[in-house]
Short mmCIF file of C-alpha atoms in Angstrom, two decimals:
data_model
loop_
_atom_site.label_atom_id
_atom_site.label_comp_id
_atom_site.label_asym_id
_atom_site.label_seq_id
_atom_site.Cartn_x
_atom_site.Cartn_y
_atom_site.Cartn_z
CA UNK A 545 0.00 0.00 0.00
CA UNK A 546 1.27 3.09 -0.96
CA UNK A 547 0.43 6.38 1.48
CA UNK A 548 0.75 9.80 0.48
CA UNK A 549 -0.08 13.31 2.38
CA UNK A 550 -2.98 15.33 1.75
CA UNK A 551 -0.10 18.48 2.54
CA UNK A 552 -2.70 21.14 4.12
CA UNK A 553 -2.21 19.71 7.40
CA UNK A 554 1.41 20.96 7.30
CA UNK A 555 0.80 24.06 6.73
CA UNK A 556 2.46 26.15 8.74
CA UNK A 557 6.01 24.55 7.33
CA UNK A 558 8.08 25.00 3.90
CA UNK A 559 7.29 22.25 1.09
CA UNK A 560 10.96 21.45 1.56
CA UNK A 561 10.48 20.47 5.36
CA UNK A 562 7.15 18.39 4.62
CA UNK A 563 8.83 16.40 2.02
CA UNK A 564 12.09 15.68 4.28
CA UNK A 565 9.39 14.96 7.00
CA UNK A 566 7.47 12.71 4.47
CA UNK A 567 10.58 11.06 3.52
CA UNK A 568 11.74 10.17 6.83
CA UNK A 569 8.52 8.45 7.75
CA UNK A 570 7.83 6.73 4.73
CA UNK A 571 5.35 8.44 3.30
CA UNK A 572 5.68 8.08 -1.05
CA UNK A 573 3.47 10.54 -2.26
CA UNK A 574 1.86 13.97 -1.06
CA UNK A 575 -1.48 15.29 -2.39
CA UNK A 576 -1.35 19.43 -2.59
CA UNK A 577 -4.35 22.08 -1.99
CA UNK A 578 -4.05 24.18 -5.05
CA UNK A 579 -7.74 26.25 -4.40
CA UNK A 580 -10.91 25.91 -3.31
CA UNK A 581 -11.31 25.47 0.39
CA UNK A 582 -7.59 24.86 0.57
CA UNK A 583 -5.56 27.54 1.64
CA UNK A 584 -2.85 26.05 -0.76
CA UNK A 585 -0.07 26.71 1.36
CA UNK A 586 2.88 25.26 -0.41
CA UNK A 587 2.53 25.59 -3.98
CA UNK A 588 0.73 28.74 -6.19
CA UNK A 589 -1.07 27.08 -9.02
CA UNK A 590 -1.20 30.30 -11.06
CA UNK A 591 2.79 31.47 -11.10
CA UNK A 592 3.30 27.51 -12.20
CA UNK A 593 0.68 27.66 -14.86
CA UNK A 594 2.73 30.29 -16.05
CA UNK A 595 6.00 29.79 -15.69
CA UNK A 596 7.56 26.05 -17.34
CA UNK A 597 10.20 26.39 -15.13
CA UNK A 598 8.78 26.40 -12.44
CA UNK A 599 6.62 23.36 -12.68
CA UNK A 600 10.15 21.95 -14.01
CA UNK A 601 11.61 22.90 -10.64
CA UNK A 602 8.61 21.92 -8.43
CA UNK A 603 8.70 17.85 -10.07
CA UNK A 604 12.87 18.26 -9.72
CA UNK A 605 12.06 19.07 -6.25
CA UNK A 606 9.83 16.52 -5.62
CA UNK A 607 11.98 13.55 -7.67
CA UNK A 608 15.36 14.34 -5.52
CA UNK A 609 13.06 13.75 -2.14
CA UNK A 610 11.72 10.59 -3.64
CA UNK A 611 8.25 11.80 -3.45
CA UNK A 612 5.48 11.44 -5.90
CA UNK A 613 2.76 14.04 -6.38
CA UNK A 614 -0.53 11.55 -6.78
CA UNK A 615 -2.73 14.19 -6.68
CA UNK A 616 -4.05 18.06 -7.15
CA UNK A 617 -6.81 19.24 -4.61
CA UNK A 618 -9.20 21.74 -5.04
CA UNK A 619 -12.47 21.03 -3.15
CA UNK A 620 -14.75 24.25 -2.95
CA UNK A 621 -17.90 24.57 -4.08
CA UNK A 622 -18.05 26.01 -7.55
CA UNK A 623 -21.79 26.11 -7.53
CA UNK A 624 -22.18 28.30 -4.56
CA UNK A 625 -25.38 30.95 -5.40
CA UNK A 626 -23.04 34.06 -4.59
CA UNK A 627 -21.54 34.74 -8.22
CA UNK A 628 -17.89 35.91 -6.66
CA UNK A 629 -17.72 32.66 -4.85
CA UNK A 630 -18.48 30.28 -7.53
CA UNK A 631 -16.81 32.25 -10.23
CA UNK A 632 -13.45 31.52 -7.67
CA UNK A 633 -13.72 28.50 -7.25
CA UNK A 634 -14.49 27.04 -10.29
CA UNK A 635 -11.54 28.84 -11.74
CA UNK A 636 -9.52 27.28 -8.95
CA UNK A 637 -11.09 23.83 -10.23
CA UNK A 638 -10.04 24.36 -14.13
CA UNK A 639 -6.38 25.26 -13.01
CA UNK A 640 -6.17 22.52 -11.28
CA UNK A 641 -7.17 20.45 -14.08
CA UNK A 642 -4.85 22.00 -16.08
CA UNK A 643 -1.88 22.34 -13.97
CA UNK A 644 -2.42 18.27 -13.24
CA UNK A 645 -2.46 18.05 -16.86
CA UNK A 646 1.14 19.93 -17.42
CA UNK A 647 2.89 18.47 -14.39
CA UNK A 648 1.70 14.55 -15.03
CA UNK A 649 -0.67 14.09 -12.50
CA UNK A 650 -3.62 11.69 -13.24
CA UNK A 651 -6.08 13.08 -10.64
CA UNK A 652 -7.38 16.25 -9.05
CA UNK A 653 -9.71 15.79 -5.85
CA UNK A 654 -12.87 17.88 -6.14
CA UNK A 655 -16.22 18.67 -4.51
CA UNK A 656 -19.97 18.68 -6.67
CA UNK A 657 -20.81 22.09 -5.04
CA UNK A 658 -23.98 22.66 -3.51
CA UNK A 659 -26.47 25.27 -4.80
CA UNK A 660 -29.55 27.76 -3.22
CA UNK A 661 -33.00 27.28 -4.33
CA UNK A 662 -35.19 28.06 -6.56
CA UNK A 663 -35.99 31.79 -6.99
CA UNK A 664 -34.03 33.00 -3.75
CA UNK A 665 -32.26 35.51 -3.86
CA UNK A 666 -30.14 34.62 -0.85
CA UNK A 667 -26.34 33.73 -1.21
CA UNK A 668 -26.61 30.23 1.09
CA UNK A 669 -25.98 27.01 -0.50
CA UNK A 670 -29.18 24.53 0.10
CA UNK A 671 -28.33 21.20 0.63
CA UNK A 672 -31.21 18.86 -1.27
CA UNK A 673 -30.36 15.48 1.52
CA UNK A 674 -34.15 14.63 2.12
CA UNK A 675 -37.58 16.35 1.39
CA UNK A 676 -38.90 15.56 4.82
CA UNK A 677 -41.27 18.36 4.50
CA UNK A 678 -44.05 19.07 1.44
CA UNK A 679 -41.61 22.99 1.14
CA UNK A 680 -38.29 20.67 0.51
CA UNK A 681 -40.19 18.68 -2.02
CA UNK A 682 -38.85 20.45 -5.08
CA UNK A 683 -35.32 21.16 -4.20
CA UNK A 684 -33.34 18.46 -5.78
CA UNK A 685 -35.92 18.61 -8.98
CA UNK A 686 -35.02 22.19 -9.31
CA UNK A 687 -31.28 22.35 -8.30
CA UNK A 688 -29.89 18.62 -10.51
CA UNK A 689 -31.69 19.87 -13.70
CA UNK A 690 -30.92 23.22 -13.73
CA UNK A 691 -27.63 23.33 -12.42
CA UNK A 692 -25.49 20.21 -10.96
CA UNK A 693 -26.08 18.69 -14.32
CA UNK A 694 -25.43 21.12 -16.61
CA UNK A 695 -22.37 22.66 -14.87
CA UNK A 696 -20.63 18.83 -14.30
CA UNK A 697 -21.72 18.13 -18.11
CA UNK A 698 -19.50 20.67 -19.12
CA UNK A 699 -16.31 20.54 -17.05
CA UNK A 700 -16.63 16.74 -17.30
CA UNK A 701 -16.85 17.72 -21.86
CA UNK A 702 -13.92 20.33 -21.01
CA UNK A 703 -11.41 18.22 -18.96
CA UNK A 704 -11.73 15.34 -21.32
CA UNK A 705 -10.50 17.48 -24.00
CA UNK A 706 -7.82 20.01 -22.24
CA UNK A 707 -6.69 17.21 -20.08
CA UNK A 708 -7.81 14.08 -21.15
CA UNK A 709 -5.35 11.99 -19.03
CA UNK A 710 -6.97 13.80 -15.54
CA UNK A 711 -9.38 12.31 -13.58
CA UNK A 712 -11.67 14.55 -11.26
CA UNK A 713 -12.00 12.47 -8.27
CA UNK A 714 -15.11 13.79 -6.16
CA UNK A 715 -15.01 13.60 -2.35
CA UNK A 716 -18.40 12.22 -1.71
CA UNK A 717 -19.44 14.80 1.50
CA UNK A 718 -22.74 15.73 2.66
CA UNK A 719 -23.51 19.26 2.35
CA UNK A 720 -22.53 18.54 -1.12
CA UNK A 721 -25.01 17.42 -4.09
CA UNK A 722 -22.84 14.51 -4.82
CA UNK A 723 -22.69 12.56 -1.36
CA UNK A 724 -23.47 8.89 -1.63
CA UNK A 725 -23.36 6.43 -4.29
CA UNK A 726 -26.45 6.84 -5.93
CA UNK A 727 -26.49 10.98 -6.65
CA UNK A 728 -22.84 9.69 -7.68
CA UNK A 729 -23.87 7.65 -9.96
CA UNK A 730 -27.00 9.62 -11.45
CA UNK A 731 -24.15 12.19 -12.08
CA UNK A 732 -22.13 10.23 -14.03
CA UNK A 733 -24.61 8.81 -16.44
CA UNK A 734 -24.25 12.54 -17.56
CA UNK A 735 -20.85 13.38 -17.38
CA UNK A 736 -18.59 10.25 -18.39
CA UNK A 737 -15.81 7.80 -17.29
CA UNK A 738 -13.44 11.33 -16.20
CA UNK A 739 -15.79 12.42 -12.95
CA UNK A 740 -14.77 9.34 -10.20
CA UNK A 741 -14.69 8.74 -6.99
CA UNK A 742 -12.42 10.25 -4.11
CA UNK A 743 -13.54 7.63 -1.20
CA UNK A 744 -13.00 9.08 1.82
CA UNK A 745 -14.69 6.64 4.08
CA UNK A 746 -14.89 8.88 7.24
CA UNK A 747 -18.07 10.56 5.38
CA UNK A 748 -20.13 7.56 5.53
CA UNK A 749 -19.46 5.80 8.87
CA UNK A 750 -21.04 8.69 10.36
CA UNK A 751 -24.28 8.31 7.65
CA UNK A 752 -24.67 4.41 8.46
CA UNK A 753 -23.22 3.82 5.24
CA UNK A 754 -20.87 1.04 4.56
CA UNK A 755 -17.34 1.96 1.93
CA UNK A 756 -17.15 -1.50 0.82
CA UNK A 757 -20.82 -1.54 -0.28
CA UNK A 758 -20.14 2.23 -2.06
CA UNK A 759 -17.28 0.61 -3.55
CA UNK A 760 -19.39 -2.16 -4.88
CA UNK A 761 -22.14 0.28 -5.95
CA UNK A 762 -20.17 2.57 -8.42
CA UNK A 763 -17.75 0.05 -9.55
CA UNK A 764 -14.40 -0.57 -9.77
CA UNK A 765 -13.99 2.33 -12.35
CA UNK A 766 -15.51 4.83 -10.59
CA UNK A 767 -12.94 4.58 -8.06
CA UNK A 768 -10.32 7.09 -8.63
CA UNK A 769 -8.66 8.24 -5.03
CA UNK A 770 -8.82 7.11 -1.42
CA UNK A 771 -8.84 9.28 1.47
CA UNK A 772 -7.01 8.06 5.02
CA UNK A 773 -9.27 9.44 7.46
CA UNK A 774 -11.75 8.13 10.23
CA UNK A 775 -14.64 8.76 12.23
CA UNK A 776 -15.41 8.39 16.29
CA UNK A 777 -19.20 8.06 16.46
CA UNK A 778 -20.06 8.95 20.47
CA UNK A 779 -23.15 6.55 20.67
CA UNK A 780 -23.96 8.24 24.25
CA UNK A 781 -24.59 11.24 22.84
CA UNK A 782 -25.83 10.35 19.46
CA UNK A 783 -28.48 8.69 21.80
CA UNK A 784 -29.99 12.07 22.60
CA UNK A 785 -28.62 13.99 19.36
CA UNK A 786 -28.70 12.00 16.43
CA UNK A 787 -25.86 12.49 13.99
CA UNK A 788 -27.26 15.43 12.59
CA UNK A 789 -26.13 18.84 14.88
CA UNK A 790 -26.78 22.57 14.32
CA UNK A 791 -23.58 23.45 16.46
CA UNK A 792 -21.22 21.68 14.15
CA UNK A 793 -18.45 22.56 14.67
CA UNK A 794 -17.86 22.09 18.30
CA UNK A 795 -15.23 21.04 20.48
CA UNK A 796 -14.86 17.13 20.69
CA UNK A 797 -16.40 16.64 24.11
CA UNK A 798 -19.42 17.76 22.66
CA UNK A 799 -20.33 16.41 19.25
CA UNK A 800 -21.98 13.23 18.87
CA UNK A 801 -19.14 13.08 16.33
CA UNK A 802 -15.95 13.72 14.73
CA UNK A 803 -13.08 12.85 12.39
CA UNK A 804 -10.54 11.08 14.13
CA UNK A 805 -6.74 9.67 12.65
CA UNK A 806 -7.37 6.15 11.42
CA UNK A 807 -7.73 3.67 13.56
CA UNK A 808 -8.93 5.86 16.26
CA UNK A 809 -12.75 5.39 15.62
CA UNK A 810 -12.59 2.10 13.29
CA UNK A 811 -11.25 -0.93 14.53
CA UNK A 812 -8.29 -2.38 12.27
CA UNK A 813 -9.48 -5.24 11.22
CA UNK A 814 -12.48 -2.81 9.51
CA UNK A 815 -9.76 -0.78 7.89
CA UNK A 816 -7.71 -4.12 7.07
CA UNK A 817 -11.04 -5.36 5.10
CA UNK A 818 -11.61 -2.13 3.22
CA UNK A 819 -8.11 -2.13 2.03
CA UNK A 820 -8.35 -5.67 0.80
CA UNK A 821 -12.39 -4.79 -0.43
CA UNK A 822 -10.40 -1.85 -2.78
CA UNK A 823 -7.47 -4.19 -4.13
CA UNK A 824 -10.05 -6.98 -4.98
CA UNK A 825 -11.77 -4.56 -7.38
CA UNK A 826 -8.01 -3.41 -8.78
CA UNK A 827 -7.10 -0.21 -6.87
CA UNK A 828 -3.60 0.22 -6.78
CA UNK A 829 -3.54 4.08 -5.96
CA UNK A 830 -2.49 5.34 -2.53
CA UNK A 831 -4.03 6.07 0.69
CA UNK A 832 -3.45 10.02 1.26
CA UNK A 833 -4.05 10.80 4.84
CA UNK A 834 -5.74 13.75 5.36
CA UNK A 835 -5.69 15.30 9.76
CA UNK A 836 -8.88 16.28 10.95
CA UNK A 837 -8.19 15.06 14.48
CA UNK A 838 -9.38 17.09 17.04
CA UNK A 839 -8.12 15.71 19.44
CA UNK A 840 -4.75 15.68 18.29
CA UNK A 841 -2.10 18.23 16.84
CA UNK A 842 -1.56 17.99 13.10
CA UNK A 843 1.94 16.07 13.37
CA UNK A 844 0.80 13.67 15.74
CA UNK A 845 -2.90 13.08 13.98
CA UNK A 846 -0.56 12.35 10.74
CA UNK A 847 1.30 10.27 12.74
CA UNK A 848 -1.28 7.84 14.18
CA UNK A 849 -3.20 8.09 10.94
CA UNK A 850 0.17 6.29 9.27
CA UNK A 851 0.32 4.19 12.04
CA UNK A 852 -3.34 2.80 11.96
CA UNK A 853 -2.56 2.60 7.78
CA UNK A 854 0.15 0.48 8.53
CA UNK A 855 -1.23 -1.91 11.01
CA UNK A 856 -4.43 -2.53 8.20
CA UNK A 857 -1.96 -2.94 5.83
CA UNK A 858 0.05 -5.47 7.38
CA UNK A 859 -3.39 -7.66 7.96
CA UNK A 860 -4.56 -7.07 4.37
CA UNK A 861 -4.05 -10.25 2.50
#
């Protein structure tokens, strides 16, 4: 098993000292924040769109550490109902594309967005989960056809022909249009074999949804990235809150739950037989751990993450 480094969680250091840092622990690959949410602390995608050299200099960089880039990441939400926001980040999206394109690197991670209603003139995403009530009823039927589609139909028709070796690798999170296997799918009956998967199973513990069955769902082609990253569900107090919480986010002591490093909400021998569940369907891309601990600082929740990679590797047959 190969793991890599979603980079963001280093961000307060130089690229130079998180590759030496990757390198000493044995981590093969780093995945970098180039827009979007990410505050893309170690690389500018614009100044190496521009400038050859510099993407020359970034991969000479990377080679003489003996780390791989697997991956470009620009999750944001490029369907946001504020223009300014959308505009942003869907121009953070196509450089990413095309920077992955220029500097070899088969996959950019990416989010579906998440739109407002119909007729509002407010600037809040609306997030079409369930239509529990008769005024919900309509959202999805107005948001897929008049926007998720049509935007994803195009950058899907664009990639494929400015960078037809990328994949756009969706993380599937609720909160976004595309969280679960089945809006996945739907989606890619419209958009083609270059919109997959990132699976970051830490999303669907918390849902009562199982990865391996996902992984089953969309097929072995859909599959494009994995995410390290787990999830501590606090059955005490999901017991009196559900999993659904209008103080997100909130310390740890108070939210039914939270991300955790991997291994720290999981047992191993889950972790061991998701690993296996993705090589049996012919995934041979890394793991990229990606700190959302907590409970723990950023070097240590990268730390245990490896750790609890390591142990489910070494029981994966």
């Amino acid at each position: 098993m190969k793991i890599a480094l979603l980079t963001d969680a280093l961000e307060d250091v130089s690229l130079e000292e998180v590759l030496l840092w990757c390198s000493e622990r044995g981590i093969t690959g780093v995945e970098l924040g180039v827009g979007g949410y990410s505050p893309a602390p170690h690389v500018d995608a614009e100044a190496l769109l521009a400038d050859e050299q510099s993407r020359a200099d970034l991969l000479a960089q990377l080679g003489e550490a003996g780390i791989e880039l697997v991956a470009l990441n620009a999750s944001g939400n490029p369907l946001h109902p504020e223009e300014v926001i959308a505009a942003r980040h869907d121009a953070d999206l196509r450089n990413a594309i095309r920077l992955a394109d220029l500097l070899g690197v088969g996959r950019v991670v990416a989010m579906s967005g998440c739109p407002g209603g119909p007729g509002s003139d407010g600037s809040w995403p609306v997030f079409a989960g369930g239509a529990w009530l008769p005024d919900m009823e309509e959202l999805w039927a107005y948001q897929w056809p008049n926007v998720i589609r049509p935007y994803w139909e195009e950058v899907a028709e664009w990639a494929a022909e400015q960078a037809p070796g990328v994949a756009i690798c969706l993380e599937l999170h609720p909160g976004t249009s595309i969280y679960n296997a089945e809006s996945f799918n739907l989606l890619r009956e419209s958009t083609g074999p270059n919109i997959k998967v990132n699976l970051d199973p830490s999303h669907f513990w918390w849902q009562g949804i199982d990865p391996s069955a996902t992984i089953d769902a969309i097929g072995a082609d859909g599959i494009g990235f994995v995410h390290g990253k787990d999830t501590i569900l606090h059955h005490d107090r999901i017991a009196i809150h559900g999993v659904f919480d209008f103080r997100w986010p909130s310390d740890a002591d108070t939210m039914p739950w939270h991300f955790c490093a991997v291994g720290s909400g999981r047992p191993t021998q889950e972790w061991t037989s998701l690993l296996e569940h993705l090589g049996s369907v012919g995934y041979e891309g890394p793991v990229s751990i990606e700190h959302e601990d907590p409970n723990l600082s950023p070097v240590d929740g990268v730390e245990a993450s490896l750790a609890g990679l390591r142990a489910a590797g070494a029981g994966a047959g």
